[in-house]
Amino acid sequence: MMPLRFLHRFLRQNRGSVAIEGLFGAVLLLGWFMVAYQFYDAFRMRAVVSRTTYTVADLISRVRDPIGPAYVDGVKKIFDAATRSSGDGQSWIRVTLISCEATETDTRVCDGTGKRVKLRASDSTPSSPASHATGGHEAYTQSMLDAMAGAIPMMAAGDSAAIVEASYLYWPIFDIGEKGLTLDGQNATTIGLNARLRFSEFVVTRPRGPRTKWFDDN
C-alpha cells in the first residue's frame, strides 16, 4: 500500500515549485507526444501496406504474359521498396489464381456457400497449384482456399481472379509498448503499441484482359 499512500499524500500537498511542476508537466507532455506520434506512424504504415498491396494486385491484373513464382518474387521487391521492408524477415506476399468452374450443367455463380471457387492448376504443370508465397511460406491449397470463402467476392461461372496477400511486421518507433505502470504488483496500465504488430492484406482482383496464365518457370 506504500505507493498508494505516497500518491495520496502527494496529491493533498499544496506546497510546490513552479519550476518543478513545469518539469513534471514537460515530461508528461513529451510522453504524450511520443505515444501520439507512435500511433500516427502505425496508422501511416498500415495505409502504406494497404496501398502497396492494391498496387501489386492492379499490376498483376494488367499482365498479359504468364506469371509464376519468379514473377511473384519480382513484385515482392516492389513491395519491399514501397514499404521499406528489410526483406523476408519483415514481410511476405502470396499470389494465387482462382476460378469459378462452369460446365454445361452447372452455370451457378460462386457465392462461397452453395458453390465455392477452385484453386487453379498451373498451366505448365497441371499437378502444381497456381500459387506461390515468398519467404518460404506455404502456397495455397484447396482446403485453405475453402476456409477463406467468406472473403472472396461472388464470381460468375467461368470467371477467374487473382488473390494477392501481403503480410508486414511493424516495429513501433519507441520501445515502450511492453512497459506500464504497476501498483501493488498488478499491471495498472500500459502505454504505446505492443512490439511486432502484423499488418495483413487480402485483395481479390480480376484480370483486365485475357485470363491470367501461370507457368512454373516464370
Tab-separated table of C-alpha atoms in Angstrom:
chain	number	residue	atom	x	y	z
A	1	MET	CA	0.000	0.000	0.000
A	2	MET	CA	3.044	2.296	0.225
A	3	PRO	CA	2.789	3.590	-3.364
A	4	LEU	CA	-0.890	4.436	-2.885
A	5	ARG	CA	-0.220	6.245	0.410
A	6	PHE	CA	2.592	8.233	-1.128
A	7	LEU	CA	0.416	9.170	-4.074
A	8	HIS	CA	-2.427	10.189	-1.752
A	9	ARG	CA	-0.147	12.453	0.339
A	10	PHE	CA	1.396	13.900	-2.805
A	11	LEU	CA	-1.995	14.883	-4.194
A	12	ARG	CA	-3.071	16.531	-0.931
A	13	GLN	CA	0.022	18.714	-0.580
A	14	ASN	CA	-0.360	22.357	-1.567
A	15	ARG	CA	3.314	23.269	-1.434
A	16	GLY	CA	5.410	23.232	-4.575
A	17	SER	CA	7.656	24.998	-7.029
A	18	VAL	CA	6.690	26.340	-10.421
A	19	ALA	CA	9.929	25.007	-11.920
A	20	ILE	CA	9.367	21.502	-10.554
A	21	GLU	CA	5.735	21.476	-11.632
A	22	GLY	CA	6.806	22.695	-15.056
A	23	LEU	CA	9.331	19.873	-15.256
A	24	PHE	CA	6.657	17.298	-14.382
A	25	GLY	CA	4.331	18.825	-16.958
A	26	ALA	CA	7.038	18.829	-19.627
A	27	VAL	CA	7.789	15.145	-19.019
A	28	LEU	CA	4.107	14.226	-19.259
A	29	LEU	CA	3.682	16.327	-22.398
A	30	LEU	CA	6.745	14.774	-24.020
A	31	GLY	CA	5.458	11.296	-23.184
A	32	TRP	CA	2.079	12.130	-24.702
A	33	PHE	CA	3.739	13.356	-27.912
A	34	MET	CA	5.806	10.168	-28.119
A	35	VAL	CA	2.756	7.921	-27.776
A	36	ALA	CA	0.675	10.053	-30.172
A	37	TYR	CA	3.379	10.006	-32.842
A	38	GLN	CA	3.810	6.268	-32.426
A	39	PHE	CA	0.101	5.686	-33.108
A	40	TYR	CA	0.231	8.099	-36.056
A	41	ASP	CA	3.190	6.262	-37.594
A	42	ALA	CA	1.474	2.888	-37.139
A	43	PHE	CA	-1.664	4.077	-38.961
A	44	ARG	CA	0.517	5.673	-41.661
A	45	MET	CA	2.405	2.424	-42.192
A	46	ARG	CA	-0.854	0.476	-42.208
A	47	ALA	CA	-2.082	2.684	-45.057
A	48	VAL	CA	1.211	2.246	-46.955
A	49	VAL	CA	0.936	-1.557	-46.741
A	50	SER	CA	-2.681	-1.428	-47.924
A	51	ARG	CA	-1.952	0.874	-50.882
A	52	THR	CA	1.091	-1.146	-51.923
A	53	THR	CA	-0.863	-4.414	-51.846
A	54	TYR	CA	-3.570	-2.938	-54.076
A	55	THR	CA	-0.859	-1.581	-56.388
A	56	VAL	CA	0.675	-5.048	-56.740
A	57	ALA	CA	-2.781	-6.553	-57.342
A	58	ASP	CA	-3.510	-3.946	-60.016
A	59	LEU	CA	-0.147	-4.674	-61.653
A	60	ILE	CA	-0.927	-8.389	-61.809
A	61	SER	CA	-4.392	-7.719	-63.241
A	62	ARG	CA	-2.809	-5.897	-66.190
A	63	VAL	CA	-0.190	-8.540	-67.044
A	64	ARG	CA	-0.861	-10.350	-70.323
A	65	ASP	CA	2.157	-12.648	-70.229
A	66	PRO	CA	2.167	-15.737	-67.969
A	67	ILE	CA	3.232	-15.217	-64.367
A	68	GLY	CA	4.762	-17.663	-61.899
A	69	PRO	CA	6.980	-17.974	-58.817
A	70	ALA	CA	9.788	-15.879	-60.318
A	71	TYR	CA	7.301	-13.126	-61.162
A	72	VAL	CA	5.918	-13.146	-57.607
A	73	ASP	CA	9.450	-12.896	-56.208
A	74	GLY	CA	9.952	-9.923	-58.506
A	75	VAL	CA	6.870	-7.996	-57.382
A	76	LYS	CA	7.939	-8.690	-53.794
A	77	LYS	CA	10.896	-6.387	-54.478
A	78	ILE	CA	8.418	-3.674	-55.462
A	79	PHE	CA	6.516	-4.257	-52.223
A	80	ASP	CA	9.729	-4.069	-50.174
A	81	ALA	CA	10.803	-0.848	-51.876
A	82	ALA	CA	7.424	0.841	-51.306
A	83	THR	CA	7.133	-0.236	-47.663
A	84	ARG	CA	10.872	-0.011	-46.900
A	85	SER	CA	10.784	-3.571	-45.693
A	86	SER	CA	14.048	-5.188	-44.625
A	87	GLY	CA	13.220	-8.359	-46.574
A	88	ASP	CA	11.594	-11.736	-45.998
A	89	GLY	CA	12.109	-11.458	-42.253
A	90	GLN	CA	9.729	-8.499	-42.096
A	91	SER	CA	7.271	-9.056	-44.945
A	92	TRP	CA	5.995	-11.618	-47.433
A	93	ILE	CA	3.400	-11.827	-50.191
A	94	ARG	CA	1.415	-14.651	-51.761
A	95	VAL	CA	-0.247	-14.700	-55.176
A	96	THR	CA	-2.891	-17.299	-56.050
A	97	LEU	CA	-5.017	-17.774	-59.153
A	98	ILE	CA	-8.600	-18.946	-58.670
A	99	SER	CA	-11.603	-19.610	-60.901
A	100	CYS	CA	-15.304	-20.336	-60.751
A	101	GLU	CA	-15.764	-23.540	-62.690
A	102	ALA	CA	-18.504	-23.745	-65.294
A	103	THR	CA	-19.941	-26.767	-67.062
A	104	GLU	CA	-22.888	-27.360	-69.361
A	105	THR	CA	-24.941	-28.474	-66.380
A	106	ASP	CA	-23.564	-26.063	-63.775
A	107	THR	CA	-23.613	-22.344	-64.512
A	108	ARG	CA	-24.172	-21.226	-60.938
A	109	VAL	CA	-22.215	-18.320	-59.532
A	110	CYS	CA	-19.601	-18.980	-56.847
A	111	ASP	CA	-21.097	-17.372	-53.765
A	112	GLY	CA	-18.891	-19.048	-51.148
A	113	THR	CA	-21.690	-21.199	-49.719
A	114	GLY	CA	-23.590	-23.158	-52.355
A	115	LYS	CA	-20.611	-23.157	-54.681
A	116	ARG	CA	-17.022	-22.222	-53.924
A	117	VAL	CA	-14.172	-21.092	-56.118
A	118	LYS	CA	-11.462	-23.529	-57.128
A	119	LEU	CA	-7.720	-23.229	-56.859
A	120	ARG	CA	-6.374	-23.164	-60.390
A	121	ALA	CA	-3.678	-25.552	-61.515
A	122	SER	CA	-0.522	-24.393	-63.228
A	123	ASP	CA	-0.878	-24.082	-66.994
A	124	SER	CA	2.555	-25.648	-67.443
A	125	THR	CA	2.341	-28.335	-64.736
A	126	PRO	CA	-1.261	-29.475	-64.089
A	127	SER	CA	-0.224	-31.238	-60.861
A	128	SER	CA	1.108	-27.972	-59.405
A	129	PRO	CA	-1.147	-25.257	-57.933
A	130	ALA	CA	-1.103	-21.755	-59.374
A	131	SER	CA	0.059	-20.274	-56.096
A	132	HIS	CA	3.354	-19.051	-54.671
A	133	ALA	CA	4.409	-17.330	-51.452
A	134	THR	CA	7.705	-15.606	-50.778
A	135	GLY	CA	9.960	-16.190	-47.798
A	136	GLY	CA	9.308	-19.929	-47.667
A	137	HIS	CA	5.662	-19.504	-46.669
A	138	GLU	CA	3.091	-22.083	-47.720
A	139	ALA	CA	1.342	-21.838	-51.062
A	140	TYR	CA	-2.443	-22.133	-51.093
A	141	THR	CA	-4.218	-25.467	-51.014
A	142	GLN	CA	-7.888	-26.030	-51.792
A	143	SER	CA	-8.699	-26.505	-48.101
A	144	MET	CA	-7.027	-23.190	-47.257
A	145	LEU	CA	-8.989	-21.531	-50.041
A	146	ASP	CA	-12.264	-23.007	-48.747
A	147	ALA	CA	-11.522	-21.535	-45.322
A	148	MET	CA	-11.335	-18.059	-46.905
A	149	ALA	CA	-14.557	-18.430	-48.924
A	150	GLY	CA	-16.241	-15.651	-46.970
A	151	ALA	CA	-13.566	-13.134	-48.015
A	152	ILE	CA	-13.862	-13.832	-51.749
A	153	PRO	CA	-16.433	-11.780	-53.710
A	154	MET	CA	-19.145	-13.514	-55.731
A	155	MET	CA	-17.810	-14.719	-59.076
A	156	ALA	CA	-19.694	-15.592	-62.241
A	157	ALA	CA	-19.385	-19.087	-63.682
A	158	GLY	CA	-16.273	-19.303	-65.858
A	159	ASP	CA	-14.714	-16.208	-64.299
A	160	SER	CA	-11.184	-16.096	-62.868
A	161	ALA	CA	-9.291	-13.851	-60.477
A	162	ALA	CA	-6.048	-13.447	-58.573
A	163	ILE	CA	-5.677	-13.276	-54.813
A	164	VAL	CA	-2.835	-11.101	-53.552
A	165	GLU	CA	-1.998	-11.372	-49.870
A	166	ALA	CA	0.583	-9.299	-48.048
A	167	SER	CA	1.906	-9.502	-44.506
A	168	TYR	CA	4.099	-6.829	-42.911
A	169	LEU	CA	5.690	-6.871	-39.469
A	170	TYR	CA	5.701	-3.411	-37.887
A	171	TRP	CA	8.075	-2.461	-35.102
A	172	PRO	CA	6.941	0.611	-33.126
A	173	ILE	CA	9.408	3.503	-33.139
A	174	PHE	CA	9.583	3.789	-29.363
A	175	ASP	CA	10.153	0.657	-27.329
A	176	ILE	CA	7.542	1.442	-24.711
A	177	GLY	CA	4.658	-0.786	-25.738
A	178	GLU	CA	5.523	-3.571	-23.308
A	179	LYS	CA	6.021	-1.184	-20.393
A	180	GLY	CA	3.369	0.064	-17.997
A	181	LEU	CA	2.520	1.362	-14.552
A	182	THR	CA	2.464	-1.285	-11.832
A	183	LEU	CA	0.763	-0.767	-8.485
A	184	ASP	CA	0.820	-3.389	-5.708
A	185	GLY	CA	2.222	-5.989	-8.068
A	186	GLN	CA	-0.591	-5.571	-10.584
A	187	ASN	CA	-0.292	-4.117	-14.044
A	188	ALA	CA	-2.460	-1.000	-13.862
A	189	THR	CA	-1.977	0.385	-17.352
A	190	THR	CA	0.214	0.210	-20.437
A	191	ILE	CA	1.146	2.869	-22.946
A	192	GLY	CA	2.109	2.756	-26.578
A	193	LEU	CA	1.844	-0.149	-29.010
A	194	ASN	CA	2.923	-3.705	-28.412
A	195	ALA	CA	6.035	-4.770	-30.246
A	196	ARG	CA	5.920	-6.616	-33.587
A	197	LEU	CA	2.486	-5.703	-34.913
A	198	ARG	CA	1.498	-7.599	-38.052
A	199	PHE	CA	-0.439	-5.853	-40.818
A	200	SER	CA	-2.145	-8.185	-43.308
A	201	GLU	CA	-3.990	-7.545	-46.565
A	202	PHE	CA	-6.213	-9.799	-48.703
A	203	VAL	CA	-7.056	-8.473	-52.174
A	204	VAL	CA	-9.039	-10.216	-54.933
A	205	THR	CA	-8.789	-8.743	-58.429
A	206	ARG	CA	-9.992	-9.828	-61.887
A	207	PRO	CA	-7.686	-9.695	-64.917
A	208	ARG	CA	-8.254	-6.618	-67.065
A	209	GLY	CA	-7.500	-8.559	-70.236
A	210	PRO	CA	-7.276	-12.255	-71.088
A	211	ARG	CA	-7.287	-14.886	-68.377
A	212	THR	CA	-4.016	-14.777	-66.431
A	213	LYS	CA	-1.832	-17.806	-67.063
A	214	TRP	CA	0.574	-19.460	-64.631
A	215	PHE	CA	3.843	-21.067	-65.717
A	216	ASP	CA	6.053	-22.618	-63.037
A	217	ASP	CA	9.227	-21.380	-64.730
A	218	ASN	CA	8.052	-17.739	-64.970
